[in-house]
Every structure is written in C-alpha cells, then in structure tokens.
Amino acid sequence: MKILLPVLMTAFLLVGCEKIEGQLNITKELSLKNSKGDMHLLNVGTYSADLKAKSNKKITLRLNNDADEKFEFKFEGNIPENGAFNVPSKVSGQPVDLSGSISTTVSNSDVREGSESCTYQVQETVCYPSGPYGQMSCHVQYRTVYGIQWVRFYDRMTVKNVHMSVKAANATVESADFHGNISSAERVILAQTGCR
C-alpha cells in the first residue's frame, strides 16, 4: 500500500476567480462607471447581482438585469478572507465609497475510508497489415482501464459571506448594500492505494 501526502481534490472548483451570488438593494439613486467607461444611473430597487474577485486587488459587481451591467472596483492592498474593509472613492475608481466585511468559515467532516472506482492507462502495441507482401506496421497506443482503489479522506466545506455597503463619495447615508455568499466543498485525501 502506497501512502501519499495529503492531496486536495476539489469537488467544486472556483475556476479563475470566485463568483459570489447575492442581491444589491439600492435605497437611494447612485451613479457608477460601467465596464465601457460610461456613467450609469442605478435606480432604487432590489437587483440580483454577483461579485467577482478578478484578482486580490480588484472586484467586479455585475447586475443580472437586461443590460447585464458590470462595474469594477479597485482595492489598495488585498481583499481580506476574513474581516472588515474600507475602500474610498479615490482608490476604487468609482464615485462611491465601499465598506463591509467578509466572513469565511471552514468545517471538516469525520475521516472516512473505503473503495472507489478509478481509471488508469495501459500501454498496448497494435499491429496491422501495411503492404502487399504481408508487411506489418505497429504502433503503441494507450487504453483506459477501470479499476478500484482504497482511499482515506475527509470533506472540507467552506462558506464565505460578504456584506458590502455603498455610499456616494464622502456621504454619510448609505445608497445601497450587497449581501451574498458562496459555498465550496473539497475532498482532502490522507492516503490511497494505486488504481488496479
């Protein structure tokens, strides 16, 4: 039995960047610069929206309306995994100040073990007639074989909640707030045998 170092096998991958689904509740009209550089007036109302972290220093707010509007905000420093943040208008690149908090909780299941299906590749030499006098041509190809392997693992669940308040630059009254969350699960492999 071959024991491996702990390996993370992600069940739900966040490809490229996290997308946090939620709602944007606008209580006072505000203007934001969209991805085309045009100023766009957002009317009072509740919108289905999502936040995407394009990098550790930039997020995009997308409204799921007919126009599919996108608004980009820059951060100074990194976006926190846990804790509060404040981003003034001069940093965000938008005519608004942002503030809020991010809360990330991680929980692990009990350790489990058992057999599971797997696949591996086997090498085969394949020959076929290639000439008028019985000559043969051969080449190597790989075939996928299904097998079984023993594995010991636990599942790790991560839940991230985001609350963000939006105010017109230097204002004291909130114009909008965003609430959203994202969940992901990953399997942590503690040990496993080869596939056979």
PDB file of C-alpha atoms in Angstrom:
ATOM      1  CA  MET A   1       0.000   0.000   0.000  1.00  0.00           C
ATOM      2  CA  LYS A   2       1.375   3.345  -1.023  1.00  0.00           C
ATOM      3  CA  ILE A   3       0.711   6.217   1.394  1.00  0.00           C
ATOM      4  CA  LEU A   4       0.526   9.637  -0.241  1.00  0.00           C
ATOM      5  CA  LEU A   5       0.999  13.095   1.209  1.00  0.00           C
ATOM      6  CA  PRO A   6      -2.317  14.886   1.819  1.00  0.00           C
ATOM      7  CA  VAL A   7      -3.732  15.979  -1.519  1.00  0.00           C
ATOM      8  CA  LEU A   8      -6.646  18.348  -2.082  1.00  0.00           C
ATOM      9  CA  MET A   9      -9.172  17.075  -4.594  1.00  0.00           C
ATOM     10  CA  THR A  10     -11.619  19.902  -5.247  1.00  0.00           C
ATOM     11  CA  ALA A  11     -15.198  18.823  -5.827  1.00  0.00           C
ATOM     12  CA  PHE A  12     -16.369  22.315  -6.786  1.00  0.00           C
ATOM     13  CA  LEU A  13     -13.610  24.295  -8.426  1.00  0.00           C
ATOM     14  CA  LEU A  14     -13.568  28.057  -8.458  1.00  0.00           C
ATOM     15  CA  VAL A  15     -12.065  28.401 -11.847  1.00  0.00           C
ATOM     16  CA  GLY A  16     -10.054  31.588 -12.178  1.00  0.00           C
ATOM     17  CA  CYS A  17     -11.995  33.614  -9.672  1.00  0.00           C
ATOM     18  CA  GLU A  18     -14.802  33.381  -7.125  1.00  0.00           C
ATOM     19  CA  LYS A  19     -18.280  34.487  -8.091  1.00  0.00           C
ATOM     20  CA  ILE A  20     -20.392  35.402  -5.069  1.00  0.00           C
ATOM     21  CA  GLU A  21     -24.125  35.413  -5.845  1.00  0.00           C
ATOM     22  CA  GLY A  22     -26.376  37.779  -3.937  1.00  0.00           C
ATOM     23  CA  GLN A  23     -28.626  40.812  -4.007  1.00  0.00           C
ATOM     24  CA  LEU A  24     -27.939  44.516  -4.383  1.00  0.00           C
ATOM     25  CA  ASN A  25     -30.536  46.602  -2.561  1.00  0.00           C
ATOM     26  CA  ILE A  26     -30.483  50.236  -3.752  1.00  0.00           C
ATOM     27  CA  THR A  27     -32.237  52.643  -1.386  1.00  0.00           C
ATOM     28  CA  LYS A  28     -31.036  55.889  -2.986  1.00  0.00           C
ATOM     29  CA  GLU A  29     -30.162  56.513  -6.652  1.00  0.00           C
ATOM     30  CA  LEU A  30     -26.454  56.304  -7.391  1.00  0.00           C
ATOM     31  CA  SER A  31     -24.203  56.522 -10.422  1.00  0.00           C
ATOM     32  CA  LEU A  32     -21.420  54.087 -11.267  1.00  0.00           C
ATOM     33  CA  LYS A  33     -18.989  53.869 -14.165  1.00  0.00           C
ATOM     34  CA  ASN A  34     -19.648  50.696 -16.172  1.00  0.00           C
ATOM     35  CA  SER A  35     -17.090  48.467 -17.906  1.00  0.00           C
ATOM     36  CA  LYS A  36     -17.301  50.653 -21.045  1.00  0.00           C
ATOM     37  CA  GLY A  37     -16.372  53.764 -19.057  1.00  0.00           C
ATOM     38  CA  ASP A  38     -19.859  55.291 -19.248  1.00  0.00           C
ATOM     39  CA  MET A  39     -21.646  56.663 -16.176  1.00  0.00           C
ATOM     40  CA  HIS A  40     -24.780  54.664 -15.434  1.00  0.00           C
ATOM     41  CA  LEU A  41     -27.603  55.710 -13.101  1.00  0.00           C
ATOM     42  CA  LEU A  42     -28.875  52.887 -10.883  1.00  0.00           C
ATOM     43  CA  ASN A  43     -32.471  53.331  -9.779  1.00  0.00           C
ATOM     44  CA  VAL A  44     -33.937  52.405  -6.401  1.00  0.00           C
ATOM     45  CA  GLY A  45     -34.827  48.717  -6.214  1.00  0.00           C
ATOM     46  CA  THR A  46     -33.520  45.232  -5.486  1.00  0.00           C
ATOM     47  CA  TYR A  47     -31.328  43.539  -8.097  1.00  0.00           C
ATOM     48  CA  SER A  48     -29.982  40.028  -8.432  1.00  0.00           C
ATOM     49  CA  ALA A  49     -26.211  40.544  -8.611  1.00  0.00           C
ATOM     50  CA  ASP A  50     -22.843  38.908  -8.144  1.00  0.00           C
ATOM     51  CA  LEU A  51     -19.354  39.951  -7.073  1.00  0.00           C
ATOM     52  CA  LYS A  52     -16.282  38.519  -8.762  1.00  0.00           C
ATOM     53  CA  ALA A  53     -12.712  38.853  -7.489  1.00  0.00           C
ATOM     54  CA  LYS A  54     -10.658  39.194 -10.672  1.00  0.00           C
ATOM     55  CA  SER A  55      -7.509  39.425  -8.580  1.00  0.00           C
ATOM     56  CA  ASN A  56      -6.568  40.201  -4.985  1.00  0.00           C
ATOM     57  CA  LYS A  57      -6.827  43.907  -5.811  1.00  0.00           C
ATOM     58  CA  LYS A  58      -9.925  44.181  -7.991  1.00  0.00           C
ATOM     59  CA  ILE A  59     -13.596  43.138  -7.848  1.00  0.00           C
ATOM     60  CA  THR A  60     -16.410  43.372 -10.372  1.00  0.00           C
ATOM     61  CA  LEU A  61     -20.066  43.905  -9.466  1.00  0.00           C
ATOM     62  CA  ARG A  62     -22.427  42.543 -12.126  1.00  0.00           C
ATOM     63  CA  LEU A  63     -26.153  43.228 -12.149  1.00  0.00           C
ATOM     64  CA  ASN A  64     -28.221  40.390 -13.593  1.00  0.00           C
ATOM     65  CA  ASN A  65     -30.613  42.683 -15.394  1.00  0.00           C
ATOM     66  CA  ASP A  66     -31.384  43.030 -19.096  1.00  0.00           C
ATOM     67  CA  ALA A  67     -28.357  45.263 -19.690  1.00  0.00           C
ATOM     68  CA  ASP A  68     -26.024  42.867 -17.818  1.00  0.00           C
ATOM     69  CA  GLU A  69     -24.133  45.859 -16.406  1.00  0.00           C
ATOM     70  CA  LYS A  70     -20.641  45.417 -14.904  1.00  0.00           C
ATOM     71  CA  PHE A  71     -18.882  47.813 -12.532  1.00  0.00           C
ATOM     72  CA  GLU A  72     -15.243  47.444 -11.492  1.00  0.00           C
ATOM     73  CA  PHE A  73     -13.765  48.478  -8.124  1.00  0.00           C
ATOM     74  CA  LYS A  74     -10.055  48.601  -7.287  1.00  0.00           C
ATOM     75  CA  PHE A  75      -8.631  47.736  -3.869  1.00  0.00           C
ATOM     76  CA  GLU A  76      -5.487  49.067  -2.188  1.00  0.00           C
ATOM     77  CA  GLY A  77      -3.903  46.033  -0.555  1.00  0.00           C
ATOM     78  CA  ASN A  78      -5.524  42.625  -0.708  1.00  0.00           C
ATOM     79  CA  ILE A  79      -9.184  41.689  -0.390  1.00  0.00           C
ATOM     80  CA  PRO A  80      -9.433  40.009   3.038  1.00  0.00           C
ATOM     81  CA  GLU A  81     -10.523  36.389   3.564  1.00  0.00           C
ATOM     82  CA  ASN A  82     -11.942  37.409   6.941  1.00  0.00           C
ATOM     83  CA  GLY A  83     -12.518  40.858   8.356  1.00  0.00           C
ATOM     84  CA  ALA A  84     -13.640  44.349   7.508  1.00  0.00           C
ATOM     85  CA  PHE A  85     -12.654  46.501   4.547  1.00  0.00           C
ATOM     86  CA  ASN A  86     -12.996  50.173   3.586  1.00  0.00           C
ATOM     87  CA  VAL A  87     -12.322  51.475   0.097  1.00  0.00           C
ATOM     88  CA  PRO A  88     -12.640  55.222  -0.536  1.00  0.00           C
ATOM     89  CA  SER A  89     -13.708  56.581  -3.903  1.00  0.00           C
ATOM     90  CA  LYS A  90     -10.174  57.780  -4.795  1.00  0.00           C
ATOM     91  CA  VAL A  91      -8.983  54.144  -4.578  1.00  0.00           C
ATOM     92  CA  SER A  92     -11.985  52.313  -6.037  1.00  0.00           C
ATOM     93  CA  GLY A  93     -12.035  54.332  -9.259  1.00  0.00           C
ATOM     94  CA  GLN A  94     -15.786  54.843  -8.783  1.00  0.00           C
ATOM     95  CA  PRO A  95     -17.731  57.855  -7.410  1.00  0.00           C
ATOM     96  CA  VAL A  96     -18.623  55.821  -4.290  1.00  0.00           C
ATOM     97  CA  ASP A  97     -17.039  54.675  -1.033  1.00  0.00           C
ATOM     98  CA  LEU A  98     -17.251  50.981  -0.147  1.00  0.00           C
ATOM     99  CA  SER A  99     -17.189  49.362   3.271  1.00  0.00           C
ATOM    100  CA  GLY A 100     -18.129  45.954   4.537  1.00  0.00           C
ATOM    101  CA  SER A 101     -16.998  42.632   5.864  1.00  0.00           C
ATOM    102  CA  ILE A 102     -16.110  39.158   4.681  1.00  0.00           C
ATOM    103  CA  SER A 103     -16.639  36.120   6.907  1.00  0.00           C
ATOM    104  CA  THR A 104     -15.196  32.743   5.943  1.00  0.00           C
ATOM    105  CA  THR A 105     -15.953  29.582   7.911  1.00  0.00           C
ATOM    106  CA  VAL A 106     -14.359  26.175   7.298  1.00  0.00           C
ATOM    107  CA  SER A 107     -15.620  22.852   8.673  1.00  0.00           C
ATOM    108  CA  ASN A 108     -14.309  19.305   8.226  1.00  0.00           C
ATOM    109  CA  SER A 109     -16.257  16.049   8.181  1.00  0.00           C
ATOM    110  CA  ASP A 110     -15.168  12.915  10.050  1.00  0.00           C
ATOM    111  CA  VAL A 111     -12.380  10.868   8.430  1.00  0.00           C
ATOM    112  CA  ARG A 112     -13.802   8.120   6.207  1.00  0.00           C
ATOM    113  CA  GLU A 113     -12.302   5.311   4.180  1.00  0.00           C
ATOM    114  CA  GLY A 114     -13.414   2.815   1.585  1.00  0.00           C
ATOM    115  CA  SER A 115     -13.074   1.647  -2.001  1.00  0.00           C
ATOM    116  CA  GLU A 116     -13.928   3.761  -5.001  1.00  0.00           C
ATOM    117  CA  SER A 117     -13.746   3.416  -8.756  1.00  0.00           C
ATOM    118  CA  CYS A 118     -10.803   4.877 -10.664  1.00  0.00           C
ATOM    119  CA  THR A 119      -9.144   4.728 -14.083  1.00  0.00           C
ATOM    120  CA  TYR A 120      -5.619   4.175 -15.319  1.00  0.00           C
ATOM    121  CA  GLN A 121      -3.853   3.872 -18.675  1.00  0.00           C
ATOM    122  CA  VAL A 122      -2.305   0.686 -20.073  1.00  0.00           C
ATOM    123  CA  GLN A 123       0.110   0.605 -22.991  1.00  0.00           C
ATOM    124  CA  GLU A 124      -0.674  -1.724 -25.911  1.00  0.00           C
ATOM    125  CA  THR A 125       1.139  -2.485 -29.152  1.00  0.00           C
ATOM    126  CA  VAL A 126      -1.228  -2.658 -32.117  1.00  0.00           C
ATOM    127  CA  CYS A 127      -0.127  -4.140 -35.465  1.00  0.00           C
ATOM    128  CA  TYR A 128      -1.891  -4.192 -38.825  1.00  0.00           C
ATOM    129  CA  PRO A 129      -1.028  -5.231 -42.421  1.00  0.00           C
ATOM    130  CA  SER A 130       0.564  -2.374 -44.332  1.00  0.00           C
ATOM    131  CA  GLY A 131       1.832  -3.779 -47.626  1.00  0.00           C
ATOM    132  CA  PRO A 132       1.115  -6.204 -50.460  1.00  0.00           C
ATOM    133  CA  TYR A 133       3.619  -8.814 -49.173  1.00  0.00           C
ATOM    134  CA  GLY A 134       2.317  -9.210 -45.631  1.00  0.00           C
ATOM    135  CA  GLN A 135       4.389  -6.439 -44.063  1.00  0.00           C
ATOM    136  CA  MET A 136       3.130  -5.285 -40.692  1.00  0.00           C
ATOM    137  CA  SER A 137       3.132  -1.828 -39.163  1.00  0.00           C
ATOM    138  CA  CYS A 138       2.946  -1.469 -35.406  1.00  0.00           C
ATOM    139  CA  HIS A 139       2.416   1.415 -33.058  1.00  0.00           C
ATOM    140  CA  VAL A 140       1.884   1.926 -29.333  1.00  0.00           C
ATOM    141  CA  GLN A 141      -1.434   3.207 -28.036  1.00  0.00           C
ATOM    142  CA  TYR A 142      -2.921   3.719 -24.598  1.00  0.00           C
ATOM    143  CA  ARG A 143      -6.197   2.294 -23.369  1.00  0.00           C
ATOM    144  CA  THR A 144      -8.210   3.480 -20.343  1.00  0.00           C
ATOM    145  CA  VAL A 145      -8.919   0.710 -17.831  1.00  0.00           C
ATOM    146  CA  TYR A 146     -11.416   0.943 -14.966  1.00  0.00           C
ATOM    147  CA  GLY A 147     -10.308  -0.221 -11.551  1.00  0.00           C
ATOM    148  CA  ILE A 148     -10.758   0.084  -7.790  1.00  0.00           C
ATOM    149  CA  GLN A 149      -8.651   1.863  -5.181  1.00  0.00           C
ATOM    150  CA  TRP A 150      -8.810   2.204  -1.400  1.00  0.00           C
ATOM    151  CA  VAL A 151      -8.864   5.764  -0.056  1.00  0.00           C
ATOM    152  CA  ARG A 152      -8.924   7.522   3.356  1.00  0.00           C
ATOM    153  CA  PHE A 153     -10.253  11.104   3.272  1.00  0.00           C
ATOM    154  CA  TYR A 154     -12.382  13.822   4.833  1.00  0.00           C
ATOM    155  CA  ASP A 155     -14.505  16.529   3.229  1.00  0.00           C
ATOM    156  CA  ARG A 156     -13.859  20.204   3.867  1.00  0.00           C
ATOM    157  CA  MET A 157     -16.726  22.714   3.491  1.00  0.00           C
ATOM    158  CA  THR A 158     -16.007  26.436   3.084  1.00  0.00           C
ATOM    159  CA  VAL A 159     -18.708  29.108   3.318  1.00  0.00           C
ATOM    160  CA  LYS A 160     -17.937  32.754   2.581  1.00  0.00           C
ATOM    161  CA  ASN A 161     -20.420  35.542   3.407  1.00  0.00           C
ATOM    162  CA  VAL A 162     -19.981  39.071   2.068  1.00  0.00           C
ATOM    163  CA  HIS A 163     -21.713  42.268   3.156  1.00  0.00           C
ATOM    164  CA  MET A 164     -20.843  45.484   1.317  1.00  0.00           C
ATOM    165  CA  SER A 165     -22.224  48.987   1.884  1.00  0.00           C
ATOM    166  CA  VAL A 166     -22.123  51.547  -0.950  1.00  0.00           C
ATOM    167  CA  LYS A 167     -22.230  55.296  -0.293  1.00  0.00           C
ATOM    168  CA  ALA A 168     -21.779  58.236  -2.632  1.00  0.00           C
ATOM    169  CA  ALA A 169     -18.245  59.625  -2.180  1.00  0.00           C
ATOM    170  CA  ASN A 170     -17.878  61.347   1.221  1.00  0.00           C
ATOM    171  CA  ALA A 171     -21.581  60.806   2.039  1.00  0.00           C
ATOM    172  CA  THR A 172     -22.804  59.610   5.426  1.00  0.00           C
ATOM    173  CA  VAL A 173     -26.024  57.990   4.185  1.00  0.00           C
ATOM    174  CA  GLU A 174     -25.888  54.561   2.533  1.00  0.00           C
ATOM    175  CA  SER A 175     -27.123  54.353  -1.066  1.00  0.00           C
ATOM    176  CA  ALA A 176     -27.014  50.560  -1.489  1.00  0.00           C
ATOM    177  CA  ASP A 177     -25.915  47.349   0.131  1.00  0.00           C
ATOM    178  CA  PHE A 178     -24.899  43.962  -1.237  1.00  0.00           C
ATOM    179  CA  HIS A 179     -25.345  40.651   0.575  1.00  0.00           C
ATOM    180  CA  GLY A 180     -24.047  37.408  -0.913  1.00  0.00           C
ATOM    181  CA  ASN A 181     -22.388  34.106  -0.181  1.00  0.00           C
ATOM    182  CA  ILE A 182     -20.553  31.224  -1.798  1.00  0.00           C
ATOM    183  CA  SER A 183     -20.035  27.612  -0.687  1.00  0.00           C
ATOM    184  CA  SER A 184     -17.461  25.120  -1.859  1.00  0.00           C
ATOM    185  CA  ALA A 185     -16.520  21.557  -0.969  1.00  0.00           C
ATOM    186  CA  GLU A 186     -13.230  19.776  -1.394  1.00  0.00           C
ATOM    187  CA  ARG A 187     -12.030  16.293  -0.571  1.00  0.00           C
ATOM    188  CA  VAL A 188      -8.777  16.023   1.365  1.00  0.00           C
ATOM    189  CA  ILE A 189      -7.033  12.701   0.613  1.00  0.00           C
ATOM    190  CA  LEU A 190      -4.996  11.399   3.555  1.00  0.00           C
ATOM    191  CA  ALA A 191      -3.909   8.085   1.993  1.00  0.00           C
ATOM    192  CA  GLN A 192      -4.745   5.919  -1.005  1.00  0.00           C
ATOM    193  CA  THR A 193      -3.587   2.852  -2.888  1.00  0.00           C
ATOM    194  CA  GLY A 194      -2.820   2.702  -6.576  1.00  0.00           C
ATOM    195  CA  CYS A 195      -5.627   2.038  -9.023  1.00  0.00           C
ATOM    196  CA  ARG A 196      -5.883  -1.643 -10.084  1.00  0.00           C
TER     197      ARG A 196
END
